[in-house]
Amino acid sequence: MDIQTKKDSTHLESDDDSTFDAVLPLKESGALVKVLQQFQRSGIGLTHIESRPSRRVEGEYEFLISGRGKDSKGTREIIKNLGGDLVRVSGSRIESNTGEAAAESSEPFDGSVTAFRFPRTIQDLDQFANRVLDYISDLPPDHPGFSDAAYRARRKEMTNIATNYKHGQSIPRIEYTEKEVQTWGTVFRNLKKIFPTHACEEYNRVFPLLEEQCGFREDNIPQLEDVSQFLQKRTGWRLRPVAGFHAPREFLAGLAFRVFHATQFIRHWSKPLYTPEPDVCHELIGHVPMLADPKLAQFSQDIGLASLGAPDDWVEKLTTCWFYTMEFGVCRQEGQVKAYGAGLLSSFGELQYCLSDKPEMREFEPEKTGVQPYRNTEYQPIYYVAESFEDAKSKLQKFCDQIPRPFVAKYNPYTLEVEMLDNKDKILNHAAKLKDDFEILREAVSRLCA
Ligand SMILES: [Fe+2]
């Protein structure tokens, strides 16, 4: 049976519930308990509560709450009755109940002008470790490894590693069993045969380096730590073990920091060419070579940066663009279509299918691509072709200009933080850095021409 990935819906599942952030003024002691009871009675779950000094009345406190529920009208009513301000519903910044602009929020989640909450430093990603939709150790009954107790225990082991992992630590090494290595070997051997004809130039340029430096071999499953070190040297990307499958917003947020959440487990040995979810073969053979290419490394990070503080409908569009590019993208090189998406490059069957005359090829246009539904369990009927990676990047940037948010997110590679260019001083400061870079460029050109 051919490998057939689940189109990373596991990375990127969506949620129909609306989410919200609100600020509540709580003056009396015990008021929080009453508030919690009211939300509980209405079936609205609170996902975050924090107290902070009031921004409106000196000496008083207020609570910033975040929650999730199906009845957004009910949520509005409760918050209004409590005298609070609803500052966001489902990713859209809104005017508060009192007609004022949304209140500023506190560190470390947001910037100086919005109440949007998202990670600002690479360490903040530690908070996502347990915030997953499904743990990798929870297998559905139709999973090939469901009845295999040893396999389930193995995935539990890797869930625990990821749960305890903190940024800056070395990723624990896995001693893969013979069966696991054989499974990897089957995938590796089959795919390697067709990479020269089916994968893009960038992939074929990086792959030998991974063989030389990271132990990419038929008889060896590379360690995430070694691969992460390799990526850091090449493009500043790093891998982080993942305990489960994140919601789209959290998965994309990692990309903003050049952090790729990667699984360590391997598919079940009984079906080496099939996996219902992204496994270590998909991450290492599919994603890693492309994250090691400077152009695609930047393209991937751009999607992540664009997602920070974006409304939910935009997160969905960005997720879909990610799906049709970095997961299932094809490009044109010297008149031929080649694969660069990880879902294709880690799937022996779909890699051949996508370059056949069966699927439809359309030009990558983020406005259209970003709203094209995709399949989770079958090969795609449509693939989107990038004329060049520069062209795809430029189109994506123009598309992202339309995201309604009052700042531009920029990654600082020295401090590993996301900065928000949202006022004149920050913009001037950024311009000064660009001027320094331009001076270096000018001098380099003048020396070259001397
Ligand atoms: Fe993927």
Tab-separated table of N, CA and C in Angstrom, residues 276-368:
chain	number	residue	atom	x	y	z
A	276	PRO	N	-1.266	7.490	8.886
A	276	PRO	CA	-2.423	8.377	8.940
A	276	PRO	C	-2.086	9.743	9.527
A	277	GLU	N	-0.836	9.938	9.963
A	277	GLU	CA	-0.468	11.242	10.531
A	277	GLU	C	1.023	11.487	10.300
A	278	PRO	N	1.465	12.736	10.461
A	278	PRO	CA	2.888	13.013	10.226
A	278	PRO	C	3.755	12.270	11.243
A	279	ASP	N	4.723	11.510	10.757
A	279	ASP	CA	5.646	10.809	11.655
A	279	ASP	C	7.059	11.302	11.374
A	280	VAL	N	8.047	10.638	11.955
A	280	VAL	CA	9.421	11.107	11.812
A	280	VAL	C	9.892	11.053	10.344
A	281	CYS	N	9.349	10.138	9.557
A	281	CYS	CA	9.710	10.077	8.123
A	281	CYS	C	9.227	11.357	7.427
A	282	HIS	N	7.999	11.726	7.726
A	282	HIS	CA	7.427	12.930	7.107
A	282	HIS	C	8.224	14.184	7.510
A	283	GLU	N	8.546	14.288	8.787
A	283	GLU	CA	9.244	15.490	9.274
A	283	GLU	C	10.654	15.575	8.698
A	284	LEU	N	11.394	14.453	8.787
A	284	LEU	CA	12.815	14.512	8.410
A	284	LEU	C	13.031	14.416	6.898
A	285	ILE	N	12.320	13.514	6.249
A	285	ILE	CA	12.532	13.362	4.796
A	285	ILE	C	11.748	14.433	4.035
A	286	GLY	N	10.573	14.779	4.555
A	286	GLY	CA	9.738	15.752	3.844
A	286	GLY	C	10.086	17.201	4.154
A	287	HIS	N	10.025	17.569	5.433
A	287	HIS	CA	10.168	18.988	5.784
A	287	HIS	C	11.606	19.489	5.882
A	288	VAL	N	12.453	18.693	6.526
A	288	VAL	CA	13.784	19.220	6.871
A	288	VAL	C	14.583	19.738	5.668
A	289	PRO	N	14.661	19.000	4.557
A	289	PRO	CA	15.464	19.524	3.445
A	289	PRO	C	14.976	20.886	2.953
A	290	MET	N	13.679	21.106	3.007
A	290	MET	CA	13.144	22.380	2.517
A	290	MET	C	13.371	23.514	3.521
A	291	LEU	N	13.372	23.185	4.814
A	291	LEU	CA	13.667	24.212	5.817
A	291	LEU	C	15.151	24.568	5.806
A	292	ALA	N	15.947	23.720	5.171
A	292	ALA	CA	17.389	23.988	5.075
A	292	ALA	C	17.721	24.849	3.865
A	293	ASP	N	16.716	25.162	3.076
A	293	ASP	CA	16.944	26.032	1.919
A	293	ASP	C	16.578	27.472	2.307
A	294	PRO	N	17.477	28.430	2.089
A	294	PRO	CA	17.214	29.807	2.567
A	294	PRO	C	15.902	30.412	2.067
A	295	LYS	N	15.566	30.180	0.801
A	295	LYS	CA	14.342	30.815	0.270
A	295	LYS	C	13.085	30.219	0.919
A	296	LEU	N	13.051	28.895	0.992
A	296	LEU	CA	11.864	28.261	1.576
A	296	LEU	C	11.830	28.419	3.093
A	297	ALA	N	13.011	28.556	3.692
A	297	ALA	CA	13.073	28.829	5.139
A	297	ALA	C	12.384	30.164	5.417
A	298	GLN	N	12.648	31.154	4.580
A	298	GLN	CA	12.053	32.474	4.768
A	298	GLN	C	10.557	32.457	4.455
A	299	PHE	N	10.212	31.765	3.384
A	299	PHE	CA	8.798	31.655	2.994
A	299	PHE	C	7.981	31.051	4.148
A	300	SER	N	8.528	29.995	4.750
A	300	SER	CA	7.818	29.331	5.852
A	300	SER	C	7.668	30.272	7.037
A	301	GLN	N	8.744	30.989	7.353
A	301	GLN	CA	8.659	31.910	8.488
A	301	GLN	C	7.676	33.049	8.205
A	302	ASP	N	7.633	33.499	6.961
A	302	ASP	CA	6.705	34.585	6.601
A	302	ASP	C	5.253	34.190	6.901
A	303	ILE	N	4.913	32.944	6.621
A	303	ILE	CA	3.544	32.482	6.919
A	303	ILE	C	3.298	32.550	8.427
A	304	GLY	N	4.302	32.120	9.191
A	304	GLY	CA	4.166	32.146	10.647
A	304	GLY	C	4.017	33.566	11.179
A	305	LEU	N	4.853	34.477	10.704
A	305	LEU	CA	4.784	35.868	11.185
A	305	LEU	C	3.439	36.500	10.829
A	306	ALA	N	2.955	36.175	9.644
A	306	ALA	CA	1.667	36.739	9.207
A	306	ALA	C	0.519	36.258	10.088
A	307	SER	N	0.682	35.078	10.677
A	307	SER	CA	-0.424	34.506	11.466
A	307	SER	C	-0.570	35.151	12.842
A	308	LEU	N	0.488	35.803	13.337
A	308	LEU	CA	0.453	36.325	14.710
A	308	LEU	C	-0.576	37.450	14.832
A	309	GLY	N	-1.547	37.237	15.662
A	309	GLY	CA	-2.571	38.264	15.863
A	309	GLY	C	-3.545	38.397	14.717
A	310	ALA	N	-3.476	37.508	13.726
A	310	ALA	CA	-4.407	37.590	12.597
A	310	ALA	C	-5.776	37.029	13.011
A	311	PRO	N	-6.857	37.560	12.455
A	311	PRO	CA	-8.183	36.993	12.736
A	311	PRO	C	-8.259	35.527	12.297
A	312	ASP	N	-9.196	34.807	12.863
A	312	ASP	CA	-9.298	33.371	12.578
A	312	ASP	C	-9.461	33.050	11.092
A	313	ASP	N	-10.259	33.876	10.382
A	313	ASP	CA	-10.451	33.549	8.962
A	313	ASP	C	-9.127	33.680	8.199
A	314	TRP	N	-8.253	34.584	8.654
A	314	TRP	CA	-6.946	34.710	8.004
A	314	TRP	C	-6.017	33.564	8.394
A	315	VAL	N	-6.135	33.116	9.631
A	315	VAL	CA	-5.320	31.958	10.047
A	315	VAL	C	-5.705	30.758	9.190
A	316	GLU	N	-6.985	30.651	8.906
A	316	GLU	CA	-7.442	29.546	8.061
A	316	GLU	C	-6.866	29.666	6.640
A	317	LYS	N	-6.863	30.880	6.109
A	317	LYS	CA	-6.314	31.072	4.757
A	317	LYS	C	-4.815	30.783	4.738
A	318	LEU	N	-4.117	31.232	5.777
A	318	LEU	CA	-2.667	30.997	5.837
A	318	LEU	C	-2.369	29.510	5.990
A	319	THR	N	-3.198	28.836	6.781
A	319	THR	CA	-3.049	27.389	6.958
A	319	THR	C	-3.216	26.680	5.614
A	320	THR	N	-4.207	27.119	4.863
A	320	THR	CA	-4.464	26.500	3.556
A	320	THR	C	-3.310	26.794	2.596
A	321	CYS	N	-2.786	28.019	2.653
A	321	CYS	CA	-1.608	28.336	1.820
A	321	CYS	C	-0.426	27.465	2.219
A	322	TRP	N	-0.233	27.269	3.521
A	322	TRP	CA	0.852	26.383	3.991
A	322	TRP	C	0.644	24.980	3.420
A	323	PHE	N	-0.603	24.532	3.493
A	323	PHE	CA	-0.932	23.191	3.021
A	323	PHE	C	-0.570	23.015	1.537
A	324	TYR	N	-0.967	23.991	0.729
A	324	TYR	CA	-0.742	23.849	-0.719
A	324	TYR	C	0.670	24.260	-1.162
A	325	THR	N	1.494	24.699	-0.213
A	325	THR	CA	2.880	25.037	-0.576
A	325	THR	C	3.843	24.103	0.154
A	326	MET	N	4.079	24.360	1.406
A	326	MET	CA	5.108	23.606	2.124
A	326	MET	C	4.705	22.157	2.403
A	327	GLU	N	3.415	21.847	2.283
A	327	GLU	CA	3.005	20.441	2.443
A	327	GLU	C	2.819	19.756	1.093
A	328	PHE	N	2.132	20.413	0.173
A	328	PHE	CA	1.806	19.739	-1.090
A	328	PHE	C	2.093	20.617	-2.311
A	329	GLY	N	3.114	21.454	-2.187
A	329	GLY	CA	3.438	22.365	-3.275
A	329	GLY	C	4.308	21.731	-4.353
A	330	VAL	N	4.095	22.209	-5.580
A	330	VAL	CA	4.970	21.847	-6.704
A	330	VAL	C	5.459	23.150	-7.340
A	331	CYS	N	6.563	23.047	-8.056
A	331	CYS	CA	7.116	24.265	-8.674
A	331	CYS	C	7.580	23.921	-10.091
A	332	ARG	N	7.788	24.988	-10.856
A	332	ARG	CA	8.259	24.769	-12.227
A	332	ARG	C	9.747	25.084	-12.284
A	333	GLN	N	10.522	24.124	-12.766
A	333	GLN	CA	11.968	24.335	-12.894
A	333	GLN	C	12.425	23.804	-14.242
A	334	GLU	N	13.007	24.674	-15.016
A	334	GLU	CA	13.450	24.341	-16.373
A	334	GLU	C	12.356	23.634	-17.168
A	335	GLY	N	11.171	24.214	-17.087
A	335	GLY	CA	10.053	23.713	-17.892
A	335	GLY	C	9.374	22.475	-17.344
A	336	GLN	N	9.863	21.973	-16.232
A	336	GLN	CA	9.247	20.750	-15.682
A	336	GLN	C	8.684	21.010	-14.293
A	337	VAL	N	7.626	20.273	-13.960
A	337	VAL	CA	7.046	20.410	-12.628
A	337	VAL	C	7.782	19.470	-11.669
A	338	LYS	N	8.162	20.017	-10.511
A	338	LYS	CA	8.868	19.236	-9.488
A	338	LYS	C	8.205	19.473	-8.142
A	339	ALA	N	8.416	18.547	-7.225
A	339	ALA	CA	7.771	18.654	-5.906
A	339	ALA	C	8.673	19.344	-4.896
A	340	TYR	N	8.058	20.182	-4.053
A	340	TYR	CA	8.801	20.724	-2.905
A	340	TYR	C	8.010	20.604	-1.597
A	341	GLY	N	6.767	20.141	-1.660
A	341	GLY	CA	5.946	19.981	-0.448
A	341	GLY	C	6.309	18.707	0.306
A	342	ALA	N	6.360	18.822	1.646
A	342	ALA	CA	6.782	17.696	2.479
A	342	ALA	C	5.861	16.486	2.384
A	343	GLY	N	4.562	16.742	2.218
A	343	GLY	CA	3.617	15.628	2.112
A	343	GLY	C	3.865	14.802	0.857
A	344	LEU	N	4.364	15.453	-0.189
A	344	LEU	CA	4.686	14.753	-1.437
A	344	LEU	C	6.042	14.060	-1.314
A	345	LEU	N	7.004	14.784	-0.759
A	345	LEU	CA	8.373	14.267	-0.699
A	345	LEU	C	8.535	13.123	0.305
A	346	SER	N	7.507	12.901	1.121
A	346	SER	CA	7.591	11.783	2.065
A	346	SER	C	6.565	10.706	1.718
A	347	SER	N	5.989	10.808	0.520
A	347	SER	CA	4.974	9.840	0.103
A	347	SER	C	5.332	9.261	-1.266
A	348	PHE	N	5.737	8.007	-1.260
A	348	PHE	CA	6.173	7.369	-2.500
A	348	PHE	C	5.072	7.377	-3.552
A	349	GLY	N	3.840	7.126	-3.112
A	349	GLY	CA	2.728	7.070	-4.065
A	349	GLY	C	2.330	8.436	-4.578
A	350	GLU	N	2.164	9.383	-3.673
A	350	GLU	CA	1.666	10.687	-4.104
A	350	GLU	C	2.736	11.483	-4.854
A	351	LEU	N	4.000	11.206	-4.547
A	351	LEU	CA	5.068	11.913	-5.270
A	351	LEU	C	5.016	11.548	-6.763
A	352	GLN	N	4.714	10.310	-7.046
A	352	GLN	CA	4.612	9.910	-8.454
A	352	GLN	C	3.311	10.418	-9.073
A	353	TYR	N	2.244	10.299	-8.287
A	353	TYR	CA	0.925	10.726	-8.778
A	353	TYR	C	0.902	12.222	-9.114
A	354	CYS	N	1.515	13.052	-8.252
A	354	CYS	CA	1.386	14.506	-8.434
A	354	CYS	C	2.075	14.984	-9.713
A	355	LEU	N	3.048	14.226	-10.183
A	355	LEU	CA	3.723	14.632	-11.424
A	355	LEU	C	3.177	13.896	-12.653
A	356	SER	N	2.116	13.139	-12.453
A	356	SER	CA	1.495	12.458	-13.595
A	356	SER	C	0.505	13.423	-14.254
A	357	ASP	N	-0.201	12.943	-15.277
A	357	ASP	CA	-1.160	13.847	-15.935
A	357	ASP	C	-2.541	13.786	-15.275
A	358	LYS	N	-2.652	13.083	-14.144
A	358	LYS	CA	-3.978	12.939	-13.507
A	358	LYS	C	-4.452	14.197	-12.758
A	359	PRO	N	-3.638	14.776	-11.896
A	359	PRO	CA	-4.172	15.941	-11.174
A	359	PRO	C	-4.168	17.212	-12.016
A	360	GLU	N	-4.953	18.178	-11.563
A	360	GLU	CA	-4.979	19.480	-12.239
A	360	GLU	C	-3.912	20.388	-11.621
A	361	MET	N	-3.223	21.131	-12.474
A	361	MET	CA	-2.200	22.067	-11.978
A	361	MET	C	-2.725	23.488	-12.136
A	362	ARG	N	-2.643	24.249	-11.055
A	362	ARG	CA	-3.048	25.658	-11.116
A	362	ARG	C	-1.901	26.514	-10.590
A	363	GLU	N	-1.873	27.730	-11.073
A	363	GLU	CA	-0.836	28.649	-10.625
A	363	GLU	C	-1.082	29.046	-9.161
A	364	PHE	N	-0.008	29.145	-8.382
A	364	PHE	CA	-0.158	29.559	-6.985
A	364	PHE	C	-0.568	31.023	-6.911
A	365	GLU	N	-1.772	31.256	-6.448
A	365	GLU	CA	-2.317	32.608	-6.256
A	365	GLU	C	-2.927	32.614	-4.868
A	366	PRO	N	-2.269	33.197	-3.883
A	366	PRO	CA	-2.744	33.069	-2.489
A	366	PRO	C	-4.221	33.396	-2.292
A	367	GLU	N	-4.757	34.393	-3.026
A	367	GLU	CA	-6.174	34.748	-2.841
A	367	GLU	C	-7.080	33.563	-3.156
A	368	LYS	N	-6.702	32.824	-4.206
A	368	LYS	CA	-7.522	31.668	-4.597
A	368	LYS	C	-7.070	30.402	-3.869
